[in-house]
């Protein structure tokens, strides 16, 4: 028995993800499959996280060849590797102290890679300048920015506005830091759009109980898969300017955009085109990562944040904070280099999908059209019996649905209750793979029949 | 002004300062005193505003004094700042930034990390100047400030890098230039990764088979004492684990706030993390006269003193030590364990240098091993976390950010909370996890890579031992510098005697005397060291930390430079 029951209250308040229940189940089923105990399907399809590789997508050869050559430079003498791989690896190794990826790097990231990132941003934004000085390479999360913004002590907590639905890890990170969460609801009926009146309502409600300081947006959205229109981005920026909020723009899915009429515009770009007062005052942190996009290298842990209009004195403190983490993982840095400066003509850099009506014909599921990202967030119209049954089992109805889905089809997806949703509405987050879709359709019909 | 209302509670901490500030700057009437007294009783903005006609001044107070919980500036400086704000923007700086030094998390301001601090910034600047052709008394900057073996020319272990390449680009598994044992390790690692790829997230505690291998390694190392993979957490370097545990343990307010005992001198990650988390740093001094040994009486003194103002719950030990290099004797470790048991302290054992032991008669004893050999009275009770990493020892793979921690006797509920905490950052970098696996599962006798591996490992460790001895010897030949034997790790931490004039000049500049010394050294010779003030030291003593250098570097330094006093 430990006296150590008394641990940091910040940690205690972080909620335990229900994902664990599903994950444990999934692992159990996978084990049973190994022992030939399963009939309907022969593998669990893990669609529970935005992890392409886990879901079966192959990594990009060029990326892995460069990585291998950087790890083991003897390969630079090898005939089997193409010239551009060797040149790229050689160039990267020259940026490392002692010519080894085992050395520490600059705590904010290798200078040459930050230059690559800022050039990428400038290209992406049609020429809007970006300075490597404002780029900070991270190991993929937004933790360090939150550390700067959030004051946990005292009787006045920092509040952060976050969309509902939103992915659970970010909520946990906020709670972890001791921030107060101020939810604003996206409008499902209108394609999961962000309404400024709703932002305003949330902000005013938040001001009664905490000190709202930041507004978090995820564009393209997770789990919703929508892209914000330019008009909507402008509205948000204006709102942030009026109400003096720090903008946290999570843009990690920016390179997964589908459909001919949809286009991703970065917050920075739109900001730069809104007149000099707003453009030079609204503070913005924009996040991107090598985990999503066409590379999907989640395990390498590479990401960056671009800080716009940050107070120079705060920037200095940011640097010091980063220095205590030594340096970002070198594998992740290499991934970022390749992501922001991919090989030129001839290489497939982007997935191309046309806009998909994913759930057109399944009664009991309605879904906003897929525009971007990896996921859709379909709405379940569950029969009353199913809802009652779930409540009897002391479970969220969409969790019950997901557990049944897993059991019957081997599909591991995440229930809407984990992301937040309007009361009495049920969703699940789903990847759009062909095979998975088939299994889902069959299962759904059966489930609705069983509980009607 | 709606949002400003709740900010008043912030002022409660500083109402004394606010009071004197107001009196000084604004020459207030009795009405202000009333205002401040009302603030002090914690009423909301609305009631305060209605209690006074000076609404604009209220908001001014909010703008300029809020969040100043750690006012270190003098009242005069504060009032100057206040006046400046007023004249810049009128009474209310309407378009000021949201995130300023005043509004950001105040704990961040207290964070210092000397290893990459101002002296390193200057060193980088000088490097840039040299590249641009600026003439200096030296041709290159020697960065002896950071424990980065590869940067100083150490070669990576071939076997490790081969497996890493195979894991990254599995096509190479068909390449017969790679030995079979490397391929087997790679296959095993890949099989435990989602989609057989190191690009997939892993579970937040770390890849299963790696944790199993780590447990086996620990068991072998500790003479058979069992290790449970469930108690192993893979981390992003040891630093990640250390910060996570400190976070878990930091709680309480004021007198009940968690106190963390740490050796002085210490590796500044500890002081930085303690500052960042708002815990209380509790210093215990190592004994320089006795080769930086640890005295229990000093632990006792420090603990007693700390209990007056906080709740000391954690005792951190770095063994082998950084920056001091001392290797604790078995007796000492037993004494520390007994002390922790008696005083109910949570032990954090930073053992990242466990293979770096050079001095005759010194041996690494893991805290866990000693604990369990002391019998169930201790081994069932003491809560211990020990840390290891891929960055030091003979690997020197800092960039990969590989590490693990083993938690012993942690309460199950607390462990569940720990698991929750680590899940927030998703997972540690997979290359680092893979590398950690290789460290604990290295080539065995009979395997094709064994001979080369042992040759390389031995060469690296003996080179490090040689550098340690050489560095200690050379530094001891310099008058005014005296260096304790470097028993382990990879640094020397010599004491320097500074002439009074230098000390005076430093103080006039507002610099710590050893910082002044190191800065001058850098400008005149290109050697970048870290001043002892960055690690902590007894008052009135001055040191610097210098990475142990090779004979090649020493020869270069001795022929080219003269140490400037």
mmCIF file of N, CA, C and O in Angstrom, chain A residues 2 4-8 14 51 53-54 64-65 71-72 78 100 102-105 107 147-148 150-151 154-155 169 176 211 244 283 292 297-299 301 309 313 317 323 325-327 330, chain B residues 9 13 67 96-99 101 103-105 113 116 148 150 161-162 168-169 177 195 197 199 201 247-248 250 276 313 346 383 392 396-399 401 411 413-414 420-421 424 427 430:
data_model
loop_
_atom_site.group_PDB
_atom_site.id
_atom_site.type_symbol
_atom_site.label_atom_id
_atom_site.label_comp_id
_atom_site.label_asym_id
_atom_site.label_seq_id
_atom_site.Cartn_x
_atom_site.Cartn_y
_atom_site.Cartn_z
ATOM 1 N N UNK A 2 0.642 2.116 -0.879
ATOM 2 C CA UNK A 2 1.583 3.213 -1.019
ATOM 3 C C UNK A 2 1.013 4.537 -0.533
ATOM 4 O O UNK A 2 -0.142 4.850 -0.758
ATOM 5 N N UNK A 4 1.764 6.895 -1.855
ATOM 6 C CA UNK A 4 1.791 7.636 -3.096
ATOM 7 C C UNK A 4 0.455 7.720 -3.803
ATOM 8 O O UNK A 4 0.369 8.062 -4.965
ATOM 9 N N UNK A 5 -0.607 7.384 -3.091
ATOM 10 C CA UNK A 5 -1.933 7.573 -3.661
ATOM 11 C C UNK A 5 -2.129 9.027 -4.045
ATOM 12 O O UNK A 5 -2.923 9.382 -4.883
ATOM 13 N N UNK A 6 -1.337 9.843 -3.358
ATOM 14 C CA UNK A 6 -1.521 11.267 -3.562
ATOM 15 C C UNK A 6 -0.702 11.720 -4.759
ATOM 16 O O UNK A 6 0.445 12.085 -4.622
ATOM 17 N N UNK A 7 -1.280 11.626 -5.935
ATOM 18 C CA UNK A 7 -0.522 12.066 -7.102
ATOM 19 C C UNK A 7 -1.150 13.318 -7.679
ATOM 20 O O UNK A 7 -2.221 13.728 -7.269
ATOM 21 N N UNK A 8 -0.481 13.852 -8.636
ATOM 22 C CA UNK A 8 -0.917 15.110 -9.220
ATOM 23 C C UNK A 8 -2.379 15.048 -9.654
ATOM 24 O O UNK A 8 -2.762 14.199 -10.440
ATOM 25 N N UNK A 14 -7.528 13.439 -16.015
ATOM 26 C CA UNK A 14 -7.542 13.014 -17.405
ATOM 27 C C UNK A 14 -8.384 11.758 -17.540
ATOM 28 O O UNK A 14 -8.144 10.787 -16.869
ATOM 29 N N UNK A 51 -3.727 5.889 -38.577
ATOM 30 C CA UNK A 51 -2.427 5.249 -38.777
ATOM 31 C C UNK A 51 -2.493 4.408 -40.038
ATOM 32 O O UNK A 51 -2.967 3.271 -40.017
ATOM 33 N N UNK A 53 -0.199 2.942 -41.833
ATOM 34 C CA UNK A 53 0.606 1.728 -41.915
ATOM 35 C C UNK A 53 -0.049 0.584 -41.165
ATOM 36 O O UNK A 53 -0.066 -0.549 -41.621
ATOM 37 N N UNK A 54 -0.612 0.915 -40.009
ATOM 38 C CA UNK A 54 -1.303 -0.101 -39.228
ATOM 39 C C UNK A 54 -2.498 -0.628 -40.008
ATOM 40 O O UNK A 54 -2.844 -1.793 -39.912
ATOM 41 N N UNK A 64 11.812 5.409 -47.140
ATOM 42 C CA UNK A 64 12.460 4.351 -46.367
ATOM 43 C C UNK A 64 13.887 4.088 -46.826
ATOM 44 O O UNK A 64 14.747 3.718 -46.018
ATOM 45 N N UNK A 65 14.142 4.310 -48.102
ATOM 46 C CA UNK A 65 15.505 4.126 -48.591
ATOM 47 C C UNK A 65 16.423 5.202 -48.014
ATOM 48 O O UNK A 65 17.536 4.923 -47.576
ATOM 49 N N UNK A 71 20.625 5.882 -41.562
ATOM 50 C CA UNK A 71 20.933 5.068 -40.382
ATOM 51 C C UNK A 71 22.226 4.292 -40.588
ATOM 52 O O UNK A 71 23.029 4.123 -39.676
ATOM 53 N N UNK A 72 22.428 3.779 -41.814
ATOM 54 C CA UNK A 72 23.568 2.913 -42.081
ATOM 55 C C UNK A 72 24.284 3.414 -43.326
ATOM 56 O O UNK A 72 24.059 2.915 -44.434
ATOM 57 N N UNK A 78 26.301 1.372 -51.837
ATOM 58 C CA UNK A 78 25.559 0.256 -52.424
ATOM 59 C C UNK A 78 25.023 0.575 -53.801
ATOM 60 O O UNK A 78 24.488 1.664 -54.034
ATOM 61 N N UNK A 100 26.697 11.898 -38.154
ATOM 62 C CA UNK A 100 25.916 10.758 -37.643
ATOM 63 C C UNK A 100 24.531 11.198 -37.178
ATOM 64 O O UNK A 100 24.392 12.217 -36.500
ATOM 65 N N UNK A 102 23.088 9.847 -34.966
ATOM 66 C CA UNK A 102 23.045 9.568 -33.535
ATOM 67 C C UNK A 102 23.356 10.775 -32.689
ATOM 68 O O UNK A 102 23.188 10.756 -31.470
ATOM 69 N N UNK A 103 23.819 11.870 -33.306
ATOM 70 C CA UNK A 103 24.124 13.076 -32.538
ATOM 71 C C UNK A 103 22.860 13.814 -32.180
ATOM 72 O O UNK A 103 21.843 13.690 -32.860
ATOM 73 N N UNK A 104 22.940 14.610 -31.119
ATOM 74 C CA UNK A 104 21.877 15.560 -30.840
ATOM 75 C C UNK A 104 21.845 16.554 -31.999
ATOM 76 O O UNK A 104 22.856 16.789 -32.656
ATOM 77 N N UNK A 105 20.693 17.150 -32.232
ATOM 78 C CA UNK A 105 20.642 18.236 -33.211
ATOM 79 C C UNK A 105 20.298 19.519 -32.455
ATOM 80 O O UNK A 105 20.115 19.496 -31.247
ATOM 81 N N UNK A 107 18.024 22.096 -30.764
ATOM 82 C CA UNK A 107 16.790 21.680 -30.077
ATOM 83 C C UNK A 107 15.521 22.023 -30.825
ATOM 84 O O UNK A 107 14.502 21.368 -30.623
ATOM 85 N N UNK A 147 2.106 24.109 -22.996
ATOM 86 C CA UNK A 147 2.844 24.463 -21.787
ATOM 87 C C UNK A 147 3.053 25.964 -21.674
ATOM 88 O O UNK A 147 3.079 26.517 -20.597
ATOM 89 N N UNK A 148 3.260 26.614 -22.813
ATOM 90 C CA UNK A 148 3.466 28.056 -22.805
ATOM 91 C C UNK A 148 2.184 28.796 -22.472
ATOM 92 O O UNK A 148 2.190 29.764 -21.730
ATOM 93 N N UNK A 150 -0.798 27.645 -21.139
ATOM 94 C CA UNK A 150 -1.735 27.276 -20.084
ATOM 95 C C UNK A 150 -1.165 27.509 -18.700
ATOM 96 O O UNK A 150 -0.087 27.042 -18.361
ATOM 97 N N UNK A 151 -1.935 28.204 -17.890
ATOM 98 C CA UNK A 151 -1.603 28.351 -16.484
ATOM 99 C C UNK A 151 -2.541 27.461 -15.707
ATOM 100 O O UNK A 151 -3.742 27.602 -15.798
ATOM 101 N N UNK A 154 -3.392 28.574 -9.434
ATOM 102 C CA UNK A 154 -4.221 29.732 -9.107
ATOM 103 C C UNK A 154 -5.697 29.447 -9.319
ATOM 104 O O UNK A 154 -6.089 28.386 -9.788
ATOM 105 N N UNK A 155 -6.528 30.428 -8.990
ATOM 106 C CA UNK A 155 -7.968 30.187 -9.079
ATOM 107 C C UNK A 155 -8.522 30.557 -10.444
ATOM 108 O O UNK A 155 -9.720 30.556 -10.661
ATOM 109 N N UNK A 169 -7.213 12.457 -27.843
ATOM 110 C CA UNK A 169 -5.859 12.695 -27.335
ATOM 111 C C UNK A 169 -5.621 14.172 -27.060
ATOM 112 O O UNK A 169 -4.959 14.534 -26.086
ATOM 113 N N UNK A 176 -4.432 17.393 -19.111
ATOM 114 C CA UNK A 176 -3.122 17.102 -18.554
ATOM 115 C C UNK A 176 -2.400 18.364 -18.125
ATOM 116 O O UNK A 176 -1.728 18.414 -17.101
ATOM 117 N N UNK A 211 -10.547 31.624 -17.830
ATOM 118 C CA UNK A 211 -9.987 32.700 -18.634
ATOM 119 C C UNK A 211 -9.645 32.170 -20.030
ATOM 120 O O UNK A 211 -8.560 31.630 -20.243
ATOM 121 N N UNK A 244 -9.592 38.647 -28.861
ATOM 122 C CA UNK A 244 -8.226 38.476 -28.356
ATOM 123 C C UNK A 244 -7.963 37.036 -27.939
ATOM 124 O O UNK A 244 -7.809 36.712 -26.752
ATOM 125 N N UNK A 283 -2.225 36.268 -33.263
ATOM 126 C CA UNK A 283 -1.208 35.272 -32.976
ATOM 127 C C UNK A 283 -1.711 33.884 -33.359
ATOM 128 O O UNK A 283 -2.832 33.500 -33.023
ATOM 129 N N UNK A 292 0.606 12.152 -40.888
ATOM 130 C CA UNK A 292 -0.574 12.043 -41.735
ATOM 131 C C UNK A 292 -0.132 12.273 -43.172
ATOM 132 O O UNK A 292 1.006 12.039 -43.530
ATOM 133 N N UNK A 297 3.886 8.466 -41.667
ATOM 134 C CA UNK A 297 4.942 7.924 -40.811
ATOM 135 C C UNK A 297 4.729 8.331 -39.350
ATOM 136 O O UNK A 297 5.495 9.113 -38.778
ATOM 137 N N UNK A 298 3.672 7.742 -38.758
ATOM 138 C CA UNK A 298 3.314 8.103 -37.383
ATOM 139 C C UNK A 298 4.408 7.728 -36.385
ATOM 140 O O UNK A 298 4.703 8.466 -35.454
ATOM 141 N N UNK A 299 4.977 6.547 -36.577
ATOM 142 C CA UNK A 299 5.923 6.011 -35.598
ATOM 143 C C UNK A 299 7.227 6.776 -35.517
ATOM 144 O O UNK A 299 7.968 6.682 -34.546
ATOM 145 N N UNK A 301 7.498 9.979 -35.381
ATOM 146 C CA UNK A 301 7.296 11.132 -34.502
ATOM 147 C C UNK A 301 7.983 12.391 -35.016
ATOM 148 O O UNK A 301 8.964 12.887 -34.410
ATOM 149 N N UNK A 309 3.389 35.904 -35.643
ATOM 150 C CA UNK A 309 3.147 37.058 -34.764
ATOM 151 C C UNK A 309 3.380 36.769 -33.286
ATOM 152 O O UNK A 309 2.742 37.373 -32.418
ATOM 153 N N UNK A 313 9.917 38.073 -27.125
ATOM 154 C CA UNK A 313 10.406 37.632 -25.824
ATOM 155 C C UNK A 313 9.885 36.232 -25.507
ATOM 156 O O UNK A 313 10.607 35.390 -24.975
ATOM 157 N N UNK A 317 11.736 32.282 -24.759
ATOM 158 C CA UNK A 317 11.373 31.292 -23.750
ATOM 159 C C UNK A 317 10.981 29.975 -24.401
ATOM 160 O O UNK A 317 11.253 28.897 -23.863
ATOM 161 N N UNK A 323 14.829 23.492 -25.513
ATOM 162 C CA UNK A 323 16.181 23.000 -25.243
ATOM 163 C C UNK A 323 16.194 21.960 -24.133
ATOM 164 O O UNK A 323 17.044 21.072 -24.113
ATOM 165 N N UNK A 325 14.267 19.585 -23.859
ATOM 166 C CA UNK A 325 13.926 18.282 -24.446
ATOM 167 C C UNK A 325 15.067 17.763 -25.312
ATOM 168 O O UNK A 325 14.865 16.845 -26.094
ATOM 169 N N UNK A 326 16.249 18.351 -25.209
ATOM 170 C CA UNK A 326 17.419 17.985 -26.018
ATOM 171 C C UNK A 326 17.182 18.235 -27.493
ATOM 172 O O UNK A 326 17.464 19.310 -27.977
ATOM 173 N N UNK A 327 16.705 17.247 -28.211
ATOM 174 C CA UNK A 327 16.409 17.512 -29.625
ATOM 175 C C UNK A 327 15.312 16.578 -30.121
ATOM 176 O O UNK A 327 15.100 15.514 -29.551
ATOM 177 N N UNK A 330 15.483 12.117 -34.573
ATOM 178 C CA UNK A 330 16.099 12.360 -35.871
ATOM 179 C C UNK A 330 15.326 11.688 -37.012
ATOM 180 O O UNK A 330 15.246 12.236 -38.114
ATOM 181 N N UNK B 9 -8.626 37.379 -9.340
ATOM 182 C CA UNK B 9 -8.173 36.408 -8.346
ATOM 183 C C UNK B 9 -6.667 36.248 -8.415
ATOM 184 O O UNK B 9 -6.022 35.955 -7.418
ATOM 185 N N UNK B 13 -2.537 37.118 -5.087
ATOM 186 C CA UNK B 13 -1.200 36.692 -4.703
ATOM 187 C C UNK B 13 -0.266 37.869 -4.505
ATOM 188 O O UNK B 13 0.700 37.785 -3.790
ATOM 189 N N UNK B 67 -0.744 37.938 -13.186
ATOM 190 C CA UNK B 67 0.191 36.838 -13.393
ATOM 191 C C UNK B 67 1.608 37.109 -12.935
ATOM 192 O O UNK B 67 2.498 36.354 -13.192
ATOM 193 N N UNK B 96 -2.703 44.841 -27.486
ATOM 194 C CA UNK B 96 -1.548 44.072 -27.038
ATOM 195 C C UNK B 96 -1.719 42.603 -27.357
ATOM 196 O O UNK B 96 -2.815 42.111 -27.605
ATOM 197 N N UNK B 97 -0.596 41.869 -27.382
ATOM 198 C CA UNK B 97 -0.652 40.466 -27.700
ATOM 199 C C UNK B 97 -1.356 39.669 -26.609
ATOM 200 O O UNK B 97 -1.357 40.041 -25.445
ATOM 201 N N UNK B 98 -1.910 38.535 -27.032
ATOM 202 C CA UNK B 98 -2.532 37.618 -26.078
ATOM 203 C C UNK B 98 -1.446 36.931 -25.260
ATOM 204 O O UNK B 98 -1.536 36.796 -24.040
ATOM 205 N N UNK B 99 -0.399 36.476 -25.971
ATOM 206 C CA UNK B 99 0.653 35.715 -25.299
ATOM 207 C C UNK B 99 1.897 36.582 -25.133
ATOM 208 O O UNK B 99 2.638 36.839 -26.080
ATOM 209 N N UNK B 101 5.154 37.737 -22.156
ATOM 210 C CA UNK B 101 5.917 37.191 -21.048
ATOM 211 C C UNK B 101 5.103 37.276 -19.749
ATOM 212 O O UNK B 101 5.228 36.428 -18.871
ATOM 213 N N UNK B 103 1.734 37.076 -19.608
ATOM 214 C CA UNK B 103 0.532 36.238 -19.607
ATOM 215 C C UNK B 103 0.839 34.764 -19.806
ATOM 216 O O UNK B 103 -0.031 33.925 -19.627
ATOM 217 N N UNK B 104 2.062 34.433 -20.183
ATOM 218 C CA UNK B 104 2.347 33.021 -20.403
ATOM 219 C C UNK B 104 2.494 32.302 -19.072
ATOM 220 O O UNK B 104 2.555 32.928 -18.012
ATOM 221 N N UNK B 105 2.528 30.999 -19.147
ATOM 222 C CA UNK B 105 2.708 30.166 -17.971
ATOM 223 C C UNK B 105 3.937 30.650 -17.197
ATOM 224 O O UNK B 105 5.053 30.577 -17.704
ATOM 225 N N UNK B 113 18.286 25.898 -18.861
ATOM 226 C CA UNK B 113 18.956 24.648 -19.181
ATOM 227 C C UNK B 113 20.350 25.000 -19.677
ATOM 228 O O UNK B 113 20.580 25.226 -20.870
ATOM 229 N N UNK B 116 22.493 23.991 -22.882
ATOM 230 C CA UNK B 116 22.267 24.605 -24.197
ATOM 231 C C UNK B 116 21.950 26.083 -24.037
ATOM 232 O O UNK B 116 21.250 26.669 -24.840
ATOM 233 N N UNK B 148 27.739 14.535 -26.248
ATOM 234 C CA UNK B 148 27.312 13.983 -27.534
ATOM 235 C C UNK B 148 28.499 13.276 -28.177
ATOM 236 O O UNK B 148 29.324 13.889 -28.836
ATOM 237 N N UNK B 150 28.889 11.040 -30.658
ATOM 238 C CA UNK B 150 29.064 10.981 -32.108
ATOM 239 C C UNK B 150 29.533 12.307 -32.658
ATOM 240 O O UNK B 150 30.324 12.367 -33.603
ATOM 241 N N UNK B 161 23.223 -0.184 -36.394
ATOM 242 C CA UNK B 161 22.823 0.574 -37.574
ATOM 243 C C UNK B 161 22.345 -0.336 -38.703
ATOM 244 O O UNK B 161 21.470 0.049 -39.483
ATOM 245 N N UNK B 162 22.903 -1.529 -38.761
ATOM 246 C CA UNK B 162 22.446 -2.484 -39.775
ATOM 247 C C UNK B 162 20.997 -2.872 -39.518
ATOM 248 O O UNK B 162 20.155 -2.866 -40.416
ATOM 249 N N UNK B 168 14.003 -0.036 -41.355
ATOM 250 C CA UNK B 168 13.473 1.086 -42.129
ATOM 251 C C UNK B 168 13.057 0.638 -43.515
ATOM 252 O O UNK B 168 12.034 1.040 -44.027
ATOM 253 N N UNK B 169 13.895 -0.188 -44.143
ATOM 254 C CA UNK B 169 13.689 -0.553 -45.554
ATOM 255 C C UNK B 169 13.791 -2.064 -45.660
ATOM 256 O O UNK B 169 14.835 -2.609 -46.022
ATOM 257 N N UNK B 177 24.350 -8.866 -48.045
ATOM 258 C CA UNK B 177 25.430 -8.153 -47.370
ATOM 259 C C UNK B 177 25.146 -7.988 -45.877
ATOM 260 O O UNK B 177 26.023 -7.585 -45.110
ATOM 261 N N UNK B 195 1.093 -3.308 -38.968
ATOM 262 C CA UNK B 195 1.361 -3.308 -40.403
ATOM 263 C C UNK B 195 2.804 -3.646 -40.724
ATOM 264 O O UNK B 195 3.303 -3.327 -41.791
ATOM 265 N N UNK B 197 5.425 -2.249 -39.811
ATOM 266 C CA UNK B 197 6.147 -1.041 -40.204
ATOM 267 C C UNK B 197 6.539 -0.202 -38.990
ATOM 268 O O UNK B 197 5.746 -0.037 -38.061
ATOM 269 N N UNK B 199 6.661 2.744 -39.135
ATOM 270 C CA UNK B 199 5.928 3.989 -39.319
ATOM 271 C C UNK B 199 4.583 3.997 -38.625
ATOM 272 O O UNK B 199 3.890 5.008 -38.611
ATOM 273 N N UNK B 201 2.048 3.819 -35.300
ATOM 274 C CA UNK B 201 2.085 4.083 -33.858
ATOM 275 C C UNK B 201 2.237 2.744 -33.138
ATOM 276 O O UNK B 201 1.770 1.722 -33.609
ATOM 277 N N UNK B 247 6.120 14.767 -13.002
ATOM 278 C CA UNK B 247 4.785 15.321 -13.193
ATOM 279 C C UNK B 247 3.757 14.573 -12.354
ATOM 280 O O UNK B 247 2.874 15.159 -11.741
ATOM 281 N N UNK B 248 3.910 13.261 -12.359
ATOM 282 C CA UNK B 248 3.002 12.402 -11.595
ATOM 283 C C UNK B 248 3.052 12.738 -10.112
ATOM 284 O O UNK B 248 2.039 12.718 -9.406
ATOM 285 N N UNK B 250 4.120 15.623 -8.634
ATOM 286 C CA UNK B 250 4.015 17.012 -8.176
ATOM 287 C C UNK B 250 2.584 17.358 -7.831
ATOM 288 O O UNK B 250 1.705 17.352 -8.683
ATOM 289 N N UNK B 276 9.545 24.004 -14.248
ATOM 290 C CA UNK B 276 8.437 23.956 -15.188
ATOM 291 C C UNK B 276 7.171 23.415 -14.536
ATOM 292 O O UNK B 276 6.065 23.884 -14.793
ATOM 293 N N UNK B 313 9.103 14.567 -1.108
ATOM 294 C CA UNK B 313 8.613 13.206 -1.290
ATOM 295 C C UNK B 313 9.504 12.376 -2.212
ATOM 296 O O UNK B 313 9.326 11.165 -2.318
ATOM 297 N N UNK B 346 10.249 8.629 -2.356
ATOM 298 C CA UNK B 346 10.176 7.937 -3.631
ATOM 299 C C UNK B 346 11.531 8.094 -4.307
ATOM 300 O O UNK B 346 12.021 9.201 -4.461
ATOM 301 N N UNK B 383 9.540 2.463 -3.113
ATOM 302 C CA UNK B 383 9.088 2.766 -4.462
ATOM 303 C C UNK B 383 10.246 3.390 -5.216
ATOM 304 O O UNK B 383 10.850 4.367 -4.781
ATOM 305 N N UNK B 392 23.900 7.314 -24.104
ATOM 306 C CA UNK B 392 25.217 7.334 -23.482
ATOM 307 C C UNK B 392 25.856 5.952 -23.586
ATOM 308 O O UNK B 392 25.693 5.262 -24.575
ATOM 309 N N UNK B 396 25.947 5.950 -27.575
ATOM 310 C CA UNK B 396 25.988 7.356 -27.953
ATOM 311 C C UNK B 396 24.927 7.759 -28.955
ATOM 312 O O UNK B 396 25.105 8.717 -29.706
ATOM 313 N N UNK B 397 23.802 7.022 -28.994
ATOM 314 C CA UNK B 397 22.776 7.316 -29.996
ATOM 315 C C UNK B 397 21.747 8.306 -29.448
ATOM 316 O O UNK B 397 20.593 7.950 -29.180
ATOM 317 N N UNK B 398 22.189 9.563 -29.317
ATOM 318 C CA UNK B 398 21.333 10.588 -28.728
ATOM 319 C C UNK B 398 20.152 10.934 -29.634
ATOM 320 O O UNK B 398 19.024 11.116 -29.171
ATOM 321 N N UNK B 399 20.422 11.049 -30.928
ATOM 322 C CA UNK B 399 19.403 11.530 -31.865
ATOM 323 C C UNK B 399 18.190 10.624 -31.986
ATOM 324 O O UNK B 399 17.117 11.057 -32.385
ATOM 325 N N UNK B 401 16.629 9.164 -29.557
ATOM 326 C CA UNK B 401 15.698 9.351 -28.440
ATOM 327 C C UNK B 401 15.099 8.028 -27.964
ATOM 328 O O UNK B 401 13.881 7.818 -27.961
ATOM 329 N N UNK B 411 2.183 1.664 -6.643
ATOM 330 C CA UNK B 411 0.774 1.373 -6.375
ATOM 331 C C UNK B 411 0.032 1.157 -7.702
ATOM 332 O O UNK B 411 0.224 1.904 -8.658
ATOM 333 N N UNK B 413 -2.997 1.626 -8.664
ATOM 334 C CA UNK B 413 -3.832 2.744 -9.140
ATOM 335 C C UNK B 413 -2.976 3.858 -9.699
ATOM 336 O O UNK B 413 -3.318 4.488 -10.694
ATOM 337 N N UNK B 414 -1.840 4.096 -9.033
ATOM 338 C CA UNK B 414 -0.936 5.140 -9.518
ATOM 339 C C UNK B 414 -0.388 4.722 -10.875
ATOM 340 O O UNK B 414 -0.263 5.534 -11.792
ATOM 341 N N UNK B 420 -2.033 6.305 -18.234
ATOM 342 C CA UNK B 420 -2.885 7.317 -18.855
ATOM 343 C C UNK B 420 -2.038 8.506 -19.307
ATOM 344 O O UNK B 420 -2.177 9.027 -20.400
ATOM 345 N N UNK B 421 -1.129 8.891 -18.423
ATOM 346 C CA UNK B 421 -0.272 10.050 -18.695
ATOM 347 C C UNK B 421 0.574 9.834 -19.941
ATOM 348 O O UNK B 421 0.684 10.710 -20.791
ATOM 349 N N UNK B 424 -1.021 10.163 -23.564
ATOM 350 C CA UNK B 424 -1.309 11.463 -24.168
ATOM 351 C C UNK B 424 -0.330 11.800 -25.280
ATOM 352 O O UNK B 424 -0.682 12.443 -26.265
ATOM 353 N N UNK B 427 3.024 7.723 -28.574
ATOM 354 C CA UNK B 427 4.035 6.696 -28.351
ATOM 355 C C UNK B 427 5.430 7.278 -28.550
ATOM 356 O O UNK B 427 5.589 8.296 -29.209
ATOM 357 N N UNK B 430 9.521 5.214 -32.793
ATOM 358 C CA UNK B 430 9.738 3.776 -32.977
ATOM 359 C C UNK B 430 11.209 3.428 -33.235
ATOM 360 O O UNK B 430 11.698 2.420 -32.723
#
